[in-house]
Coordinates of C-alpha atoms in Angstrom, one line a residue:
M20 CA 84.8 141.2 113.4
T21 CA 88.1 139.5 112.6
N22 CA 89.2 136.4 114.5
M23 CA 92.0 138.4 116.2
R24 CA 89.5 140.6 117.9
L25 CA 87.4 137.9 119.4
T26 CA 87.1 137.8 123.2
D27 CA 88.1 134.7 125.1
R28 CA 84.4 134.0 125.8
Q29 CA 83.6 134.3 122.1
R30 CA 86.4 131.9 121.2
I31 CA 85.1 129.3 123.8
D32 CA 81.5 129.8 122.7
G33 CA 82.4 129.4 119.1
A34 CA 84.4 126.3 119.6
L35 CA 81.7 124.7 121.8
S36 CA 79.0 125.6 119.2
E37 CA 81.1 124.1 116.4
L38 CA 81.8 120.9 118.4
S39 CA 78.1 120.5 119.3
R40 CA 77.2 120.8 115.6
L41 CA 79.8 118.2 114.7
I42 CA 78.8 115.8 117.4
Q43 CA 75.2 116.0 116.3
G44 CA 76.4 115.3 112.7
L45 CA 77.9 112.0 113.8
S46 CA 74.4 110.5 113.6
T47 CA 74.7 110.6 109.8
I48 CA 77.7 108.3 109.8
E49 CA 76.6 105.9 112.5
P50 CA 76.4 103.0 110.0
L51 CA 79.9 103.8 108.9
L52 CA 81.1 103.7 112.5
E53 CA 79.5 100.4 113.0
A54 CA 81.0 99.1 109.8
A55 CA 84.4 100.2 110.9
A56 CA 84.0 98.4 114.2
G57 CA 82.8 95.3 112.4
K58 CA 85.8 95.3 110.0
I59 CA 88.2 95.6 112.9
E60 CA 86.4 92.8 114.9
A61 CA 86.5 90.5 111.8
A62 CA 90.2 91.3 111.3
V63 CA 91.2 90.5 114.9
R64 CA 89.1 87.4 115.0
A65 CA 90.8 86.1 111.9
G66 CA 94.3 86.7 113.4
G67 CA 94.9 90.2 111.8
K68 CA 95.8 93.5 113.3
V69 CA 95.0 97.2 113.1
M70 CA 97.7 99.6 111.8
L71 CA 97.2 103.3 112.5
F72 CA 99.1 106.4 111.3
G73 CA 99.0 110.1 110.6
N74 CA 101.2 113.2 111.0
G75 CA 101.6 115.7 113.8
G76 CA 98.5 115.7 116.0
S77 CA 97.1 112.8 114.0
A78 CA 100.2 110.8 114.8
S79 CA 99.5 111.3 118.5
Q80 CA 95.9 110.3 118.0
A81 CA 97.0 107.1 116.1
Q82 CA 99.1 106.2 119.1
H83 CA 96.3 107.0 121.5
I84 CA 93.8 104.8 119.6
A85 CA 96.3 102.0 119.2
A86 CA 96.8 102.0 123.0
E87 CA 93.0 101.7 123.5
F88 CA 93.0 98.5 121.5
V89 CA 96.1 97.0 123.0
N90 CA 95.5 97.8 126.6
R91 CA 91.9 98.5 127.4
F92 CA 89.3 101.1 126.8
L93 CA 86.6 100.9 129.5
R94 CA 87.1 97.4 130.8
D95 CA 89.6 94.7 131.1
R96 CA 89.7 92.2 128.3
R97 CA 92.2 90.4 126.1
A98 CA 94.7 92.6 124.3
L99 CA 93.7 93.4 120.7
P100 CA 96.5 93.6 118.1
A101 CA 97.1 97.2 117.0
I102 CA 100.2 99.2 116.2
A103 CA 100.8 102.9 115.5
L104 CA 103.2 103.2 112.6
T105 CA 104.3 106.6 114.0
T106 CA 106.4 105.5 116.9
D107 CA 109.6 103.9 115.7
Q108 CA 112.1 106.8 115.1
S109 CA 114.7 104.6 113.5
I110 CA 112.3 103.2 110.9
L111 CA 110.7 106.6 110.3
T112 CA 114.0 108.5 109.9
S113 CA 115.8 105.8 107.8
I114 CA 112.9 105.6 105.3
A115 CA 112.7 109.4 105.2
N116 CA 116.4 109.7 104.7
D117 CA 117.1 106.8 102.3
A118 CA 113.9 107.1 100.3
T119 CA 111.3 109.8 101.0
F120 CA 109.0 110.9 103.8
D121 CA 106.1 110.0 101.5
A122 CA 107.0 106.3 102.1
V123 CA 107.3 106.2 105.9
F124 CA 104.0 104.4 106.4
A125 CA 103.8 102.6 103.1
R126 CA 107.1 100.7 103.7
Q127 CA 105.9 99.7 107.2
V128 CA 102.5 98.4 105.8
E129 CA 104.5 96.5 103.2
A130 CA 106.7 95.0 105.9
I131 CA 104.1 93.9 108.4
G132 CA 100.7 94.1 106.7
K133 CA 98.9 91.1 105.5
P134 CA 95.5 90.5 103.7
G135 CA 92.7 91.0 106.1
D136 CA 94.4 93.5 108.3
V137 CA 93.0 97.0 108.8
A138 CA 94.8 100.3 108.2
I139 CA 93.5 103.5 109.7
G140 CA 94.9 106.7 108.3
L141 CA 94.3 110.0 109.9
S142 CA 94.6 113.2 107.8
T143 CA 92.7 116.3 108.6
S144 CA 93.0 117.6 105.0
G145 CA 92.9 114.2 103.3
E146 CA 96.0 115.3 101.4
S147 CA 98.8 113.7 103.4
R148 CA 101.0 112.1 100.8
N149 CA 102.5 109.5 103.2
V150 CA 99.0 108.4 104.3
I151 CA 97.8 108.2 100.8
S152 CA 100.8 106.1 99.8
A153 CA 100.2 103.7 102.6
F154 CA 96.6 103.3 101.5
E155 CA 97.7 102.6 97.9
V156 CA 100.1 99.9 99.2
S157 CA 97.3 98.6 101.5
R158 CA 94.9 98.2 98.6
L159 CA 97.5 96.2 96.6
M160 CA 98.0 93.9 99.7
G161 CA 94.4 93.3 100.5
V162 CA 94.5 95.4 103.7
F163 CA 91.2 97.2 104.4
T164 CA 91.5 101.0 104.7
I165 CA 89.6 103.3 107.0
G166 CA 90.3 107.0 106.3
L167 CA 89.6 109.7 108.9
T168 CA 89.5 113.1 107.3
G169 CA 87.9 116.5 107.4
R170 CA 87.0 119.1 104.9
S171 CA 86.2 117.5 101.5
G172 CA 88.1 114.3 102.3
G173 CA 90.8 115.2 99.8
R174 CA 92.6 112.5 97.8
L175 CA 92.3 110.1 100.8
A176 CA 88.6 109.9 100.1
G177 CA 89.4 108.2 96.7
C178 CA 91.6 105.5 98.2
S179 CA 89.7 104.7 101.4
D180 CA 87.6 101.6 101.5
L181 CA 85.6 103.3 104.3
L182 CA 85.7 107.1 104.8
L183 CA 84.9 108.8 108.1
R184 CA 84.8 112.5 107.2
V185 CA 84.3 115.2 109.7
D186 CA 82.3 118.2 108.2
A187 CA 84.7 120.8 109.5
E188 CA 87.3 123.1 108.0
T189 CA 89.6 123.8 111.0
T190 CA 92.3 121.3 112.1
P191 CA 91.6 121.5 115.8
R192 CA 87.9 120.7 115.4
I193 CA 88.7 117.9 113.0
Q194 CA 91.2 116.4 115.3
E195 CA 88.9 116.6 118.3
M196 CA 86.3 114.7 116.3
H197 CA 88.8 112.2 115.1
L198 CA 89.6 111.3 118.8
L199 CA 85.8 111.0 119.5
I200 CA 85.4 108.7 116.5
G201 CA 88.4 106.6 117.6
H202 CA 86.9 106.3 121.1
L203 CA 83.5 105.3 119.7
I204 CA 85.1 102.6 117.5
A205 CA 87.3 101.4 120.4
E206 CA 84.2 101.1 122.6
M207 CA 82.2 99.2 120.0
V208 CA 85.1 96.8 119.3
E209 CA 85.8 96.3 123.0
A210 CA 82.1 95.4 123.6
R211 CA 82.4 92.6 120.9
F212 CA 85.3 91.0 122.8

């Protein structure tokens, strides 16, 4: 049976079954989730910040997670410094126009990043060149990198200090899990403040 011939019910059941498997699989990366929360806590306590970025749906998720840090997640507390590098149209378009789209996040990390900060890059394939470039710059600057990927982790796996890889092949399931991972980290970090 091809994917085009599936009924609505089969599509729903398939998606829910896949998500259930992926959620259960998060137990294998619990120590990595705790390590990510610990790195973010340490960065913030030392006066650092979290920079988040990705493309398309991952750009929206970077913005969503940044908002959870800056505003609140489940309870009122002090604002935590986080910024999505996907939001300033003038910066994004000037870098893409004057240099290359591959540099849109790297130039921003170079401009505002400092040693001890945390960069979170989201790429479902792990092959997003602009996310990889930002991680390369981060490493040179002493910025700790957390990669959120799917599939094999791609090239992003090789340049992440900490890799949170979702064991899925389809972009929608990977993105759904990235949001859950972002929420789990935000909840853990918030509890520490």
